Amino acid sequence: MSSAVRVTHFPRGAWVVAMDNHSQHQNKKIATESLLEKLNEFNINQLKEQT
């Protein structure tokens, strides 16, 4: 049984997949946290380029 989760941020076109756990809820939590980290890195890099 596959419980992989893909979370997408459409404005940035960023997405992550989590399939480490058997629990779909846990995978969603992990994917959401990973996506937030990815978006934060993107925002930090944009700010660095502006300065």
N, CA, C, O and CB atoms as a CASP TS submission, in Angstrom:
PFRMAT TS
TARGET T0000
AUTHOR 0000-0000-0000
METHOD Language model
MODEL 1
PARENT N/A
ATOM      1  N   MET     1       0.846  -1.187   0.000  1.00  0.00           N
ATOM      2  CA  MET     1       0.000   0.000   0.000  1.00  0.00           C
ATOM      3  C   MET     1       0.882   1.238   0.000  1.00  0.00           C
ATOM      4  O   MET     1       1.745   1.396   0.863  1.00  0.00           O
ATOM      5  CB  MET     1      -0.957   0.005   1.220  1.00  0.00           C
ATOM      6  N   SER     2       0.665   2.094  -0.952  1.00  0.00           N
ATOM      7  CA  SER     2       1.462   3.311  -1.068  1.00  0.00           C
ATOM      8  C   SER     2       0.754   4.465  -0.380  1.00  0.00           C
ATOM      9  O   SER     2      -0.446   4.671  -0.563  1.00  0.00           O
ATOM     10  CB  SER     2       1.731   3.649  -2.543  1.00  0.00           C
ATOM     11  N   SER     3       1.500   5.208   0.405  1.00  0.00           N
ATOM     12  CA  SER     3       0.916   6.364   1.086  1.00  0.00           C
ATOM     13  C   SER     3       1.744   7.613   0.791  1.00  0.00           C
ATOM     14  O   SER     3       1.820   8.522   1.618  1.00  0.00           O
ATOM     15  CB  SER     3       0.831   6.117   2.615  1.00  0.00           C
ATOM     16  N   ALA     4       2.354   7.656  -0.375  1.00  0.00           N
ATOM     17  CA  ALA     4       3.172   8.804  -0.759  1.00  0.00           C
ATOM     18  C   ALA     4       2.292  10.042  -0.899  1.00  0.00           C
ATOM     19  O   ALA     4       1.127   9.961  -1.288  1.00  0.00           O
ATOM     20  CB  ALA     4       3.928   8.524  -2.081  1.00  0.00           C
ATOM     21  N   VAL     5       2.882  11.183  -0.571  1.00  0.00           N
ATOM     22  CA  VAL     5       2.173  12.459  -0.636  1.00  0.00           C
ATOM     23  C   VAL     5       3.022  13.440  -1.424  1.00  0.00           C
ATOM     24  O   VAL     5       4.231  13.532  -1.215  1.00  0.00           O
ATOM     25  CB  VAL     5       1.860  13.011   0.788  1.00  0.00           C
ATOM     26  N   ARG     6       2.390  14.169  -2.325  1.00  0.00           N
ATOM     27  CA  ARG     6       3.065  15.223  -3.081  1.00  0.00           C
ATOM     28  C   ARG     6       2.379  16.537  -2.742  1.00  0.00           C
ATOM     29  O   ARG     6       1.161  16.664  -2.870  1.00  0.00           O
ATOM     30  CB  ARG     6       3.033  14.943  -4.633  1.00  0.00           C
ATOM     31  N   VAL     7       3.176  17.522  -2.305  1.00  0.00           N
ATOM     32  CA  VAL     7       2.665  18.837  -1.947  1.00  0.00           C
ATOM     33  C   VAL     7       3.257  19.837  -2.934  1.00  0.00           C
ATOM     34  O   VAL     7       4.470  19.868  -3.141  1.00  0.00           O
ATOM     35  CB  VAL     7       3.018  19.214  -0.458  1.00  0.00           C
ATOM     36  N   THR     8       2.401  20.653  -3.538  1.00  0.00           N
ATOM     37  CA  THR     8       2.827  21.588  -4.578  1.00  0.00           C
ATOM     38  C   THR     8       2.481  23.014  -4.196  1.00  0.00           C
ATOM     39  O   THR     8       1.401  23.284  -3.670  1.00  0.00           O
ATOM     40  CB  THR     8       2.185  21.233  -5.918  1.00  0.00           C
ATOM     41  N   HIS     9       3.412  23.929  -4.467  1.00  0.00           N
ATOM     42  CA  HIS     9       3.177  25.362  -4.319  1.00  0.00           C
ATOM     43  C   HIS     9       3.133  25.928  -5.731  1.00  0.00           C
ATOM     44  O   HIS     9       4.175  26.177  -6.337  1.00  0.00           O
ATOM     45  CB  HIS     9       4.295  26.067  -3.430  1.00  0.00           C
ATOM     46  N   PHE    10       1.935  26.129  -6.251  1.00  0.00           N
ATOM     47  CA  PHE    10       1.763  26.493  -7.651  1.00  0.00           C
ATOM     48  C   PHE    10       2.379  27.834  -8.037  1.00  0.00           C
ATOM     49  O   PHE    10       2.955  27.924  -9.121  1.00  0.00           O
ATOM     50  CB  PHE    10       0.320  26.515  -7.973  1.00  0.00           C
ATOM     51  N   PRO    11       2.293  28.891  -7.210  1.00  0.00           N
ATOM     52  CA  PRO    11       2.899  30.161  -7.634  1.00  0.00           C
ATOM     53  C   PRO    11       4.399  30.060  -7.917  1.00  0.00           C
ATOM     54  O   PRO    11       4.899  30.733  -8.818  1.00  0.00           O
ATOM     55  CB  PRO    11       2.667  31.208  -6.577  1.00  0.00           C
ATOM     56  N   ARG    12       5.108  29.247  -7.177  1.00  0.00           N
ATOM     57  CA  ARG    12       6.559  29.078  -7.369  1.00  0.00           C
ATOM     58  C   ARG    12       6.891  27.874  -8.244  1.00  0.00           C
ATOM     59  O   ARG    12       8.005  27.760  -8.754  1.00  0.00           O
ATOM     60  CB  ARG    12       7.252  28.931  -6.020  1.00  0.00           C
ATOM     61  N   GLY    13       5.937  26.990  -8.413  1.00  0.00           N
ATOM     62  CA  GLY    13       6.194  25.779  -9.170  1.00  0.00           C
ATOM     63  C   GLY    13       7.045  24.786  -8.400  1.00  0.00           C
ATOM     64  O   GLY    13       7.660  23.901  -8.995  1.00  0.00           O
ATOM     65  N   ALA    14       7.085  24.924  -7.093  1.00  0.00           N
ATOM     66  CA  ALA    14       7.887  24.045  -6.243  1.00  0.00           C
ATOM     67  C   ALA    14       7.014  22.898  -5.743  1.00  0.00           C
ATOM     68  O   ALA    14       5.825  23.069  -5.477  1.00  0.00           O
ATOM     69  CB  ALA    14       8.501  24.833  -5.048  1.00  0.00           C
ATOM     70  N   TRP    15       7.636  21.723  -5.622  1.00  0.00           N
ATOM     71  CA  TRP    15       6.914  20.576  -5.092  1.00  0.00           C
ATOM     72  C   TRP    15       7.870  19.634  -4.387  1.00  0.00           C
ATOM     73  O   TRP    15       9.065  19.593  -4.680  1.00  0.00           O
ATOM     74  CB  TRP    15       6.168  19.843  -6.208  1.00  0.00           C
ATOM     75  N   VAL    16       7.319  18.881  -3.454  1.00  0.00           N
ATOM     76  CA  VAL    16       8.082  17.858  -2.736  1.00  0.00           C
ATOM     77  C   VAL    16       7.216  16.603  -2.601  1.00  0.00           C
ATOM     78  O   VAL    16       5.987  16.666  -2.618  1.00  0.00           O
ATOM     79  CB  VAL    16       8.540  18.377  -1.327  1.00  0.00           C
ATOM     80  N   VAL    17       7.888  15.479  -2.469  1.00  0.00           N
ATOM     81  CA  VAL    17       7.215  14.194  -2.278  1.00  0.00           C
ATOM     82  C   VAL    17       7.757  13.561  -1.012  1.00  0.00           C
ATOM     83  O   VAL    17       8.965  13.562  -0.774  1.00  0.00           O
ATOM     84  CB  VAL    17       7.419  13.251  -3.508  1.00  0.00           C
ATOM     85  N   ALA    18       6.861  13.020  -0.200  1.00  0.00           N
ATOM     86  CA  ALA    18       7.263  12.279   0.994  1.00  0.00           C
ATOM     87  C   ALA    18       6.616  10.908   0.934  1.00  0.00           C
ATOM     88  O   ALA    18       5.408  10.788   0.727  1.00  0.00           O
ATOM     89  CB  ALA    18       6.861  13.034   2.305  1.00  0.00           C
ATOM     90  N   MET    19       7.431   9.870   1.117  1.00  0.00           N
ATOM     91  CA  MET    19       6.900   8.509   1.122  1.00  0.00           C
ATOM     92  C   MET    19       7.661   7.621   2.090  1.00  0.00           C
ATOM     93  O   MET    19       7.791   6.416   1.873  1.00  0.00           O
ATOM     94  CB  MET    19       6.952   7.915  -0.278  1.00  0.00           C
ATOM     95  N   ASP    20       8.162   8.226   3.160  1.00  0.00           N
ATOM     96  CA  ASP    20       8.984   7.499   4.123  1.00  0.00           C
ATOM     97  C   ASP    20       8.170   6.650   5.087  1.00  0.00           C
ATOM     98  O   ASP    20       8.630   5.593   5.519  1.00  0.00           O
ATOM     99  CB  ASP    20       9.822   8.464   4.900  1.00  0.00           C
ATOM    100  N   ASN    21       6.983   7.092   5.425  1.00  0.00           N
ATOM    101  CA  ASN    21       6.185   6.416   6.447  1.00  0.00           C
ATOM    102  C   ASN    21       4.989   5.705   5.828  1.00  0.00           C
ATOM    103  O   ASN    21       4.627   5.957   4.679  1.00  0.00           O
ATOM    104  CB  ASN    21       5.711   7.416   7.501  1.00  0.00           C
ATOM    105  N   HIS    22       4.391   4.825   6.595  1.00  0.00           N
ATOM    106  CA  HIS    22       3.170   4.152   6.150  1.00  0.00           C
ATOM    107  C   HIS    22       1.954   5.044   6.349  1.00  0.00           C
ATOM    108  O   HIS    22       0.905   4.807   5.750  1.00  0.00           O
ATOM    109  CB  HIS    22       2.981   2.832   6.902  1.00  0.00           C
ATOM    110  N   SER    23       2.084   6.061   7.179  1.00  0.00           N
ATOM    111  CA  SER    23       0.978   6.955   7.483  1.00  0.00           C
ATOM    112  C   SER    23       0.942   8.115   6.492  1.00  0.00           C
ATOM    113  O   SER    23       1.920   8.847   6.336  1.00  0.00           O
ATOM    114  CB  SER    23       1.093   7.481   8.920  1.00  0.00           C
ATOM    115  N   GLN    24      -0.192   8.269   5.831  1.00  0.00           N
ATOM    116  CA  GLN    24      -0.341   9.367   4.883  1.00  0.00           C
ATOM    117  C   GLN    24      -0.302  10.709   5.613  1.00  0.00           C
ATOM    118  O   GLN    24       0.232  11.681   5.080  1.00  0.00           O
ATOM    119  CB  GLN    24      -1.655   9.223   4.091  1.00  0.00           C
ATOM    120  N   HIS    25      -0.851  10.776   6.806  1.00  0.00           N
ATOM    121  CA  HIS    25      -0.848  12.022   7.584  1.00  0.00           C
ATOM    122  C   HIS    25       0.571  12.437   7.939  1.00  0.00           C
ATOM    123  O   HIS    25       0.924  13.613   7.844  1.00  0.00           O
ATOM    124  CB  HIS    25      -1.683  11.861   8.865  1.00  0.00           C
ATOM    125  N   GLN    26       1.383  11.472   8.347  1.00  0.00           N
ATOM    126  CA  GLN    26       2.777  11.776   8.695  1.00  0.00           C
ATOM    127  C   GLN    26       3.544  12.222   7.450  1.00  0.00           C
ATOM    128  O   GLN    26       4.338  13.161   7.516  1.00  0.00           O
ATOM    129  CB  GLN    26       3.464  10.541   9.338  1.00  0.00           C
ATOM    130  N   ASN    27       3.314  11.558   6.322  1.00  0.00           N
ATOM    131  CA  ASN    27       3.976  11.957   5.083  1.00  0.00           C
ATOM    132  C   ASN    27       3.567  13.363   4.660  1.00  0.00           C
ATOM    133  O   ASN    27       4.397  14.125   4.165  1.00  0.00           O
ATOM    134  CB  ASN    27       3.658  10.965   3.971  1.00  0.00           C
ATOM    135  N   LYS    28       2.302  13.712   4.848  1.00  0.00           N
ATOM    136  CA  LYS    28       1.836  15.056   4.507  1.00  0.00           C
ATOM    137  C   LYS    28       2.534  16.093   5.380  1.00  0.00           C
ATOM    138  O   LYS    28       2.934  17.150   4.892  1.00  0.00           O
ATOM    139  CB  LYS    28       0.305  15.160   4.669  1.00  0.00           C
ATOM    140  N   LYS    29       2.677  15.799   6.648  1.00  0.00           N
ATOM    141  CA  LYS    29       3.355  16.712   7.573  1.00  0.00           C
ATOM    142  C   LYS    29       4.812  16.907   7.147  1.00  0.00           C
ATOM    143  O   LYS    29       5.304  18.035   7.115  1.00  0.00           O
ATOM    144  CB  LYS    29       3.285  16.173   9.026  1.00  0.00           C
ATOM    145  N   ILE    30       5.493  15.824   6.823  1.00  0.00           N
ATOM    146  CA  ILE    30       6.895  15.892   6.407  1.00  0.00           C
ATOM    147  C   ILE    30       7.026  16.670   5.102  1.00  0.00           C
ATOM    148  O   ILE    30       7.916  17.510   4.966  1.00  0.00           O
ATOM    149  CB  ILE    30       7.483  14.476   6.246  1.00  0.00           C
ATOM    150  N   ALA    31       6.143  16.395   4.141  1.00  0.00           N
ATOM    151  CA  ALA    31       6.191  17.084   2.852  1.00  0.00           C
ATOM    152  C   ALA    31       5.919  18.569   3.006  1.00  0.00           C
ATOM    153  O   ALA    31       6.580  19.389   2.368  1.00  0.00           O
ATOM    154  CB  ALA    31       5.188  16.473   1.886  1.00  0.00           C
ATOM    155  N   THR    32       4.967  18.922   3.835  1.00  0.00           N
ATOM    156  CA  THR    32       4.644  20.333   4.050  1.00  0.00           C
ATOM    157  C   THR    32       5.819  21.062   4.691  1.00  0.00           C
ATOM    158  O   THR    32       6.150  22.176   4.284  1.00  0.00           O
ATOM    159  CB  THR    32       3.390  20.472   4.929  1.00  0.00           C
ATOM    160  N   GLU    33       6.450  20.450   5.682  1.00  0.00           N
ATOM    161  CA  GLU    33       7.610  21.070   6.322  1.00  0.00           C
ATOM    162  C   GLU    33       8.766  21.232   5.334  1.00  0.00           C
ATOM    163  O   GLU    33       9.455  22.252   5.343  1.00  0.00           O
ATOM    164  CB  GLU    33       8.061  20.235   7.527  1.00  0.00           C
ATOM    165  N   SER    34       8.975  20.230   4.487  1.00  0.00           N
ATOM    166  CA  SER    34      10.044  20.308   3.489  1.00  0.00           C
ATOM    167  C   SER    34       9.770  21.407   2.473  1.00  0.00           C
ATOM    168  O   SER    34      10.683  22.129   2.070  1.00  0.00           O
ATOM    169  CB  SER    34      10.205  18.966   2.775  1.00  0.00           C
ATOM    170  N   LEU    35       8.513  21.534   2.059  1.00  0.00           N
ATOM    171  CA  LEU    35       8.158  22.576   1.101  1.00  0.00           C
ATOM    172  C   LEU    35       8.355  23.966   1.710  1.00  0.00           C
ATOM    173  O   LEU    35       8.843  24.872   1.035  1.00  0.00           O
ATOM    174  CB  LEU    35       6.704  22.401   0.635  1.00  0.00           C
ATOM    175  N   LEU    36       7.985  24.138   2.961  1.00  0.00           N
ATOM    176  CA  LEU    36       8.190  25.423   3.627  1.00  0.00           C
ATOM    177  C   LEU    36       9.673  25.771   3.700  1.00  0.00           C
ATOM    178  O   LEU    36      10.046  26.925   3.487  1.00  0.00           O
ATOM    179  CB  LEU    36       7.585  25.398   5.034  1.00  0.00           C
ATOM    180  N   GLU    37      10.520  24.791   3.996  1.00  0.00           N
ATOM    181  CA  GLU    37      11.963  25.024   4.023  1.00  0.00           C
ATOM    182  C   GLU    37      12.476  25.432   2.643  1.00  0.00           C
ATOM    183  O   GLU    37      13.296  26.342   2.520  1.00  0.00           O
ATOM    184  CB  GLU    37      12.699  23.767   4.512  1.00  0.00           C
ATOM    185  N   LYS    38      11.991  24.759   1.620  1.00  0.00           N
ATOM    186  CA  LYS    38      12.401  25.057   0.249  1.00  0.00           C
ATOM    187  C   LYS    38      11.989  26.482  -0.141  1.00  0.00           C
ATOM    188  O   LYS    38      12.769  27.203  -0.763  1.00  0.00           O
ATOM    189  CB  LYS    38      11.786  24.033  -0.730  1.00  0.00           C
ATOM    190  N   LEU    39      10.776  26.884   0.221  1.00  0.00           N
ATOM    191  CA  LEU    39      10.294  28.230  -0.092  1.00  0.00           C
ATOM    192  C   LEU    39      11.057  29.292   0.693  1.00  0.00           C
ATOM    193  O   LEU    39      11.337  30.367   0.164  1.00  0.00           O
ATOM    194  CB  LEU    39       8.799  28.339   0.201  1.00  0.00           C
ATOM    195  N   ASN    40      11.393  29.004   1.943  1.00  0.00           N
ATOM    196  CA  ASN    40      12.183  29.943   2.740  1.00  0.00           C
ATOM    197  C   ASN    40      13.565  30.140   2.134  1.00  0.00           C
ATOM    198  O   ASN    40      14.058  31.266   2.076  1.00  0.00           O
ATOM    199  CB  ASN    40      12.308  29.449   4.185  1.00  0.00           C
ATOM    200  N   GLU    41      14.200  29.056   1.679  1.00  0.00           N
ATOM    201  CA  GLU    41      15.502  29.177   1.024  1.00  0.00           C
ATOM    202  C   GLU    41      15.406  30.019  -0.238  1.00  0.00           C
ATOM    203  O   GLU    41      16.277  30.844  -0.511  1.00  0.00           O
ATOM    204  CB  GLU    41      16.061  27.795   0.688  1.00  0.00           C
ATOM    205  N   PHE    42      14.347  29.809  -1.003  1.00  0.00           N
ATOM    206  CA  PHE    42      14.144  30.580  -2.225  1.00  0.00           C
ATOM    207  C   PHE    42      14.015  32.069  -1.892  1.00  0.00           C
ATOM    208  O   PHE    42      14.621  32.912  -2.553  1.00  0.00           O
ATOM    209  CB  PHE    42      12.889  30.080  -2.981  1.00  0.00           C
ATOM    210  N   ASN    43      13.224  32.384  -0.868  1.00  0.00           N
ATOM    211  CA  ASN    43      13.024  33.786  -0.474  1.00  0.00           C
ATOM    212  C   ASN    43      14.320  34.419   0.023  1.00  0.00           C
ATOM    213  O   ASN    43      14.603  35.576  -0.287  1.00  0.00           O
ATOM    214  CB  ASN    43      11.949  33.884   0.614  1.00  0.00           C
ATOM    215  N   ILE    44      15.101  33.676   0.785  1.00  0.00           N
ATOM    216  CA  ILE    44      16.380  34.191   1.286  1.00  0.00           C
ATOM    217  C   ILE    44      17.316  34.478   0.125  1.00  0.00           C
ATOM    218  O   ILE    44      17.974  35.517   0.096  1.00  0.00           O
ATOM    219  CB  ILE    44      17.033  33.190   2.267  1.00  0.00           C
ATOM    220  N   ASN    45      17.377  33.565  -0.828  1.00  0.00           N
ATOM    221  CA  ASN    45      18.239  33.778  -2.004  1.00  0.00           C
ATOM    222  C   ASN    45      17.803  34.977  -2.819  1.00  0.00           C
ATOM    223  O   ASN    45      18.643  35.709  -3.342  1.00  0.00           O
ATOM    224  CB  ASN    45      18.244  32.541  -2.888  1.00  0.00           C
ATOM    225  N   GLN    46      16.492  35.191  -2.936  1.00  0.00           N
ATOM    226  CA  GLN    46      16.003  36.364  -3.665  1.00  0.00           C
ATOM    227  C   GLN    46      16.405  37.648  -2.960  1.00  0.00           C
ATOM    228  O   GLN    46      16.798  38.616  -3.610  1.00  0.00           O
ATOM    229  CB  GLN    46      14.481  36.306  -3.819  1.00  0.00           C
ATOM    230  N   LEU    47      16.311  37.666  -1.637  1.00  0.00           N
ATOM    231  CA  LEU    47      16.686  38.865  -0.881  1.00  0.00           C
ATOM    232  C   LEU    47      18.178  39.150  -1.028  1.00  0.00           C
ATOM    233  O   LEU    47      18.578  40.309  -1.137  1.00  0.00           O
ATOM    234  CB  LEU    47      16.320  38.702   0.608  1.00  0.00           C
ATOM    235  N   LYS    48      19.004  38.105  -1.031  1.00  0.00           N
ATOM    236  CA  LYS    48      20.449  38.283  -1.191  1.00  0.00           C
ATOM    237  C   LYS    48      20.775  38.859  -2.558  1.00  0.00           C
ATOM    238  O   LYS    48      21.675  39.690  -2.681  1.00  0.00           O
ATOM    239  CB  LYS    48      21.182  36.951  -0.993  1.00  0.00           C
ATOM    240  N   GLU    49      20.050  38.426  -3.595  1.00  0.00           N
ATOM    241  CA  GLU    49      20.300  38.923  -4.941  1.00  0.00           C
ATOM    242  C   GLU    49      19.897  40.389  -5.084  1.00  0.00           C
ATOM    243  O   GLU    49      20.473  41.107  -5.901  1.00  0.00           O
ATOM    244  CB  GLU    49      19.551  38.077  -5.959  1.00  0.00           C
ATOM    245  N   GLN    50      18.924  40.838  -4.307  1.00  0.00           N
ATOM    246  CA  GLN    50      18.462  42.220  -4.390  1.00  0.00           C
ATOM    247  C   GLN    50      19.415  43.197  -3.727  1.00  0.00           C
ATOM    248  O   GLN    50      19.406  44.384  -4.054  1.00  0.00           O
ATOM    249  CB  GLN    50      17.103  42.343  -3.764  1.00  0.00           C
ATOM    250  N   THR    51      20.230  42.723  -2.809  1.00  0.00           N
ATOM    251  CA  THR    51      21.139  43.625  -2.097  1.00  0.00           C
ATOM    252  C   THR    51      22.485  43.699  -2.744  1.00  0.00           C
ATOM    253  O   THR    51      23.362  44.416  -2.263  1.00  0.00           O
ATOM    254  CB  THR    51      21.297  43.197  -0.674  1.00  0.00           C
TER
END
